[in-house]
Amino acid sequence: MLRETLAFSIASVVASSAQAAGGHHAVDDAAILDPGQCQLETWFEHFPSAGARMWHVGPACRVEAIELGLNFDALRNDRGHRTNVAGAQVKWAHSLGERLAVGVVVAAAWQDHAPHGVGSSVVIPLTWQATEVLQVHVNAGRDFLTGAPDARRGGIAGEWAASPQWSFVAERFRELHLDRWRFAVRYSLNANISVDLSRAQGLGSAPSSWTVGLNWVFDR
């Protein structure tokens, strides 16, 4: 359970603050909020096989050329033990042309019991605008964990905007030696508020999960 708790903690910290992949998805995109914008992302994730649950709240704002975000998570395992995790994230993105962009995401996390430092992560996201309605995101990075070996992180995702209201994401990713894939659907109530629902399927010993989330983008 300790290994799974660390995995959930790091995953929540480096969860995307971007507008495209966004929300609770593991594969980030190379985009940040527009100047003067902020956002609030919140979700609930349930791991039936591990008996674990996670509640997440993550505010973020665009500041000059970067995006600054905070993460607050409450994780409860199958024995009812709760771990509170707080994290900070900095994200930068740069366009390489009309259809390609690259970015850097640096994050760190702390928890409410020893060892208080959970770890930190560095991720390089790359986004390709394949068509007007299809984006492909590729990530490569590493997790630096307190009291445990470093772990490689990465993944690939396809994001399809089927209509102005509906979009779908399929991703295959690796976090802390655990491999999973996820299929998600997003419904946009308007230009600023959207709702996510996803199923992440674990491969091998990785836990599977269901997630529901709410995303709100607003001007400062």
Coordinates of C-alpha atoms in Angstrom, one line a residue:
M1 CA 0.0 0.0 0.0
L2 CA 2.9 2.4 0.6
R3 CA 4.0 2.1 -3.0
E4 CA 0.5 2.7 -4.3
T5 CA 0.1 5.7 -2.0
L6 CA 3.4 7.2 -3.3
A7 CA 2.2 6.6 -6.9
F8 CA -1.1 8.3 -6.3
S9 CA 0.6 11.2 -4.6
I10 CA 3.1 11.9 -7.3
A11 CA 0.4 11.4 -10.0
S12 CA -1.8 14.0 -8.4
V13 CA 1.0 16.5 -8.1
V14 CA 2.0 16.4 -11.8
A15 CA -1.5 16.2 -13.1
S16 CA -2.0 18.6 -16.0
S17 CA -2.9 22.2 -15.4
A18 CA -3.3 22.7 -19.1
Q19 CA -6.6 23.4 -20.9
A20 CA -6.4 20.7 -23.5
A21 CA -5.6 17.3 -21.9
G22 CA -6.2 19.0 -18.5
G23 CA -8.0 17.7 -15.5
H24 CA -6.9 14.4 -14.0
H25 CA -5.3 13.0 -17.2
A26 CA -1.8 11.6 -16.7
V27 CA -0.4 12.8 -20.1
D28 CA 0.0 16.5 -20.1
D29 CA -0.2 18.9 -23.1
A30 CA 2.2 21.6 -24.2
A31 CA -0.2 24.5 -23.5
I32 CA -0.8 26.9 -20.6
L33 CA -3.7 29.2 -19.7
D34 CA -4.1 32.5 -21.6
P35 CA -2.8 35.7 -20.0
G36 CA -5.1 36.9 -17.2
Q37 CA -6.7 33.5 -16.8
C38 CA -7.0 31.2 -13.8
Q39 CA -8.6 27.8 -13.3
L40 CA -9.8 25.4 -10.7
E41 CA -9.8 21.7 -11.2
T42 CA -11.3 19.2 -8.8
W43 CA -11.9 15.4 -9.0
F44 CA -12.7 12.2 -7.1
E45 CA -10.8 9.0 -8.0
H46 CA -11.7 5.5 -6.8
F47 CA -9.4 2.5 -7.0
P48 CA -11.8 -0.5 -6.4
S49 CA -9.1 -3.2 -6.4
A50 CA -6.9 -1.3 -3.9
G51 CA -9.8 0.0 -1.8
A52 CA -8.3 3.5 -2.1
R53 CA -9.9 6.9 -2.8
M54 CA -8.5 10.3 -3.7
W55 CA -10.0 13.8 -3.6
H56 CA -8.2 16.5 -5.5
V57 CA -8.4 20.3 -5.6
G58 CA -6.0 22.2 -7.9
P59 CA -6.1 26.0 -8.5
A60 CA -3.7 27.5 -11.1
C61 CA -3.1 30.9 -12.7
R62 CA -1.1 32.3 -15.6
V63 CA 1.7 34.6 -14.4
E64 CA 3.6 36.3 -17.2
A65 CA 5.0 33.5 -19.4
I66 CA 4.4 30.6 -17.0
E67 CA 1.5 28.9 -15.2
L68 CA 1.7 28.4 -11.4
G69 CA -0.4 25.8 -9.7
L70 CA -1.1 24.2 -6.3
N71 CA -2.5 20.8 -5.5
F72 CA -4.3 19.6 -2.5
D73 CA -5.1 15.9 -2.2
A74 CA -6.7 13.6 0.4
L75 CA -5.9 9.9 0.0
R76 CA -7.6 7.2 1.9
N77 CA -6.5 3.5 1.8
D78 CA -8.4 0.3 2.3
R79 CA -7.8 0.4 6.0
G80 CA -9.3 3.9 6.3
H81 CA -5.9 5.6 6.9
R82 CA -5.9 9.1 5.4
T83 CA -2.9 10.9 3.9
N84 CA -3.0 14.6 3.0
V85 CA -0.8 15.8 0.2
A86 CA 0.0 19.3 -0.9
G87 CA 2.0 20.2 -4.0
A88 CA 3.2 23.1 -6.2
Q89 CA 3.7 23.1 -10.0
V90 CA 5.3 25.4 -12.5
K91 CA 4.6 25.0 -16.2
W92 CA 6.0 26.6 -19.3
A93 CA 5.1 26.1 -23.0
H94 CA 6.4 27.3 -26.3
S95 CA 5.1 27.0 -29.9
L96 CA 7.4 25.5 -32.4
G97 CA 5.1 26.3 -35.3
E98 CA 1.5 26.2 -36.3
R99 CA 1.0 22.6 -35.3
L100 CA 3.7 21.7 -32.8
A101 CA 4.5 22.9 -29.2
V102 CA 6.8 21.9 -26.4
G103 CA 6.8 22.6 -22.7
V104 CA 8.3 21.8 -19.3
V105 CA 6.5 20.9 -16.1
V106 CA 8.3 20.9 -12.7
A107 CA 6.4 19.8 -9.6
A108 CA 7.0 18.8 -5.9
A109 CA 4.8 17.3 -3.2
W110 CA 4.7 17.1 0.6
Q111 CA 2.5 15.0 2.9
D112 CA 1.3 15.3 6.5
H113 CA 3.5 12.5 8.0
A114 CA 7.1 11.4 7.8
P115 CA 8.8 11.5 5.5
H116 CA 7.1 14.8 4.7
G117 CA 8.8 15.3 1.4
V118 CA 7.1 12.9 -1.1
G119 CA 9.3 13.8 -4.1
S120 CA 9.5 15.9 -7.2
S121 CA 8.9 15.4 -10.9
V122 CA 10.1 16.9 -14.2
V123 CA 8.0 16.3 -17.4
I124 CA 8.6 17.4 -21.0
P125 CA 5.3 17.5 -22.9
L126 CA 5.0 17.7 -26.7
T127 CA 1.8 18.4 -28.5
W128 CA 1.1 17.9 -32.2
Q129 CA -2.1 19.4 -33.7
A130 CA -2.7 16.6 -36.2
T131 CA -6.0 18.0 -37.6
E132 CA -8.5 20.7 -36.5
V133 CA -10.2 18.3 -34.2
L134 CA -7.3 15.9 -33.2
Q135 CA -4.3 16.5 -30.9
V136 CA -1.6 14.1 -30.0
H137 CA 0.4 14.6 -26.8
V138 CA 3.7 12.8 -25.9
N139 CA 5.3 13.0 -22.5
A140 CA 8.8 12.1 -21.2
G141 CA 10.0 12.7 -17.6
R142 CA 11.2 11.4 -14.3
D143 CA 10.0 11.2 -10.7
F144 CA 12.5 11.8 -7.9
L145 CA 11.1 10.1 -4.8
T146 CA 12.1 10.4 -1.1
G147 CA 13.3 7.1 0.2
A148 CA 12.8 5.2 -3.0
P149 CA 14.5 4.8 -6.4
D150 CA 13.8 7.4 -9.1
A151 CA 11.2 6.3 -11.6
R152 CA 10.7 7.0 -15.3
R153 CA 7.4 8.6 -16.4
G154 CA 5.9 9.0 -19.8
G155 CA 3.0 8.4 -22.1
I156 CA 1.1 9.2 -25.3
A157 CA -2.5 10.5 -25.7
G158 CA -4.9 11.2 -28.4
E159 CA -7.5 13.9 -27.9
W160 CA -10.5 14.2 -30.3
A161 CA -12.9 17.1 -30.2
A162 CA -16.1 15.5 -31.6
S163 CA -18.1 18.6 -31.2
P164 CA -17.9 22.0 -29.3
Q165 CA -19.5 20.2 -26.3
W166 CA -18.0 16.7 -26.4
S167 CA -14.4 15.5 -26.5
F168 CA -12.7 12.2 -25.9
V169 CA -9.2 11.2 -24.7
A170 CA -7.4 7.9 -24.9
E171 CA -4.0 7.6 -23.2
R172 CA -1.3 5.0 -22.4
F173 CA 1.1 6.0 -19.7
R174 CA 3.7 4.8 -17.1
E175 CA 4.1 6.2 -13.6
L176 CA 6.5 4.7 -10.9
H177 CA 7.0 1.4 -12.7
L178 CA 3.2 1.0 -13.1
D179 CA 1.5 0.9 -16.5
R180 CA -2.0 2.0 -17.2
W181 CA -4.3 3.2 -20.1
R182 CA -7.2 5.5 -19.7
F183 CA -10.3 6.4 -21.8
A184 CA -12.1 9.6 -20.9
V185 CA -15.0 11.7 -22.0
R186 CA -15.5 15.4 -21.4
Y187 CA -18.6 17.5 -21.7
S188 CA -18.3 21.3 -21.8
L189 CA -21.3 23.0 -20.2
N190 CA -20.0 26.3 -21.7
A191 CA -16.6 27.8 -22.7
N192 CA -15.4 27.9 -19.1
I193 CA -16.9 24.8 -17.3
S194 CA -16.5 21.2 -18.2
V195 CA -17.1 17.8 -16.6
D196 CA -14.8 14.7 -17.0
L197 CA -15.5 11.0 -16.6
S198 CA -12.8 8.3 -17.1
R199 CA -11.8 4.7 -16.6
A200 CA -8.1 3.9 -16.1
Q201 CA -7.2 0.2 -16.6
G202 CA -4.2 -1.1 -14.8
L203 CA -1.7 -3.4 -16.5
G204 CA 0.0 -6.1 -14.4
S205 CA 0.0 -5.1 -10.8
A206 CA -1.1 -1.5 -11.4
P207 CA -4.5 -0.6 -9.9
S208 CA -7.5 0.4 -12.0
S209 CA -9.7 3.4 -11.2
W210 CA -12.8 5.5 -12.0
T211 CA -12.6 9.3 -12.0
V212 CA -15.1 12.1 -12.2
G213 CA -14.0 15.7 -12.3
L214 CA -15.0 19.3 -12.7
N215 CA -12.9 22.0 -14.4
W216 CA -13.5 25.8 -14.3
V217 CA -11.5 28.4 -16.2
F218 CA -12.1 32.1 -15.4
D219 CA -10.5 35.5 -15.8
R220 CA -8.8 37.2 -12.9

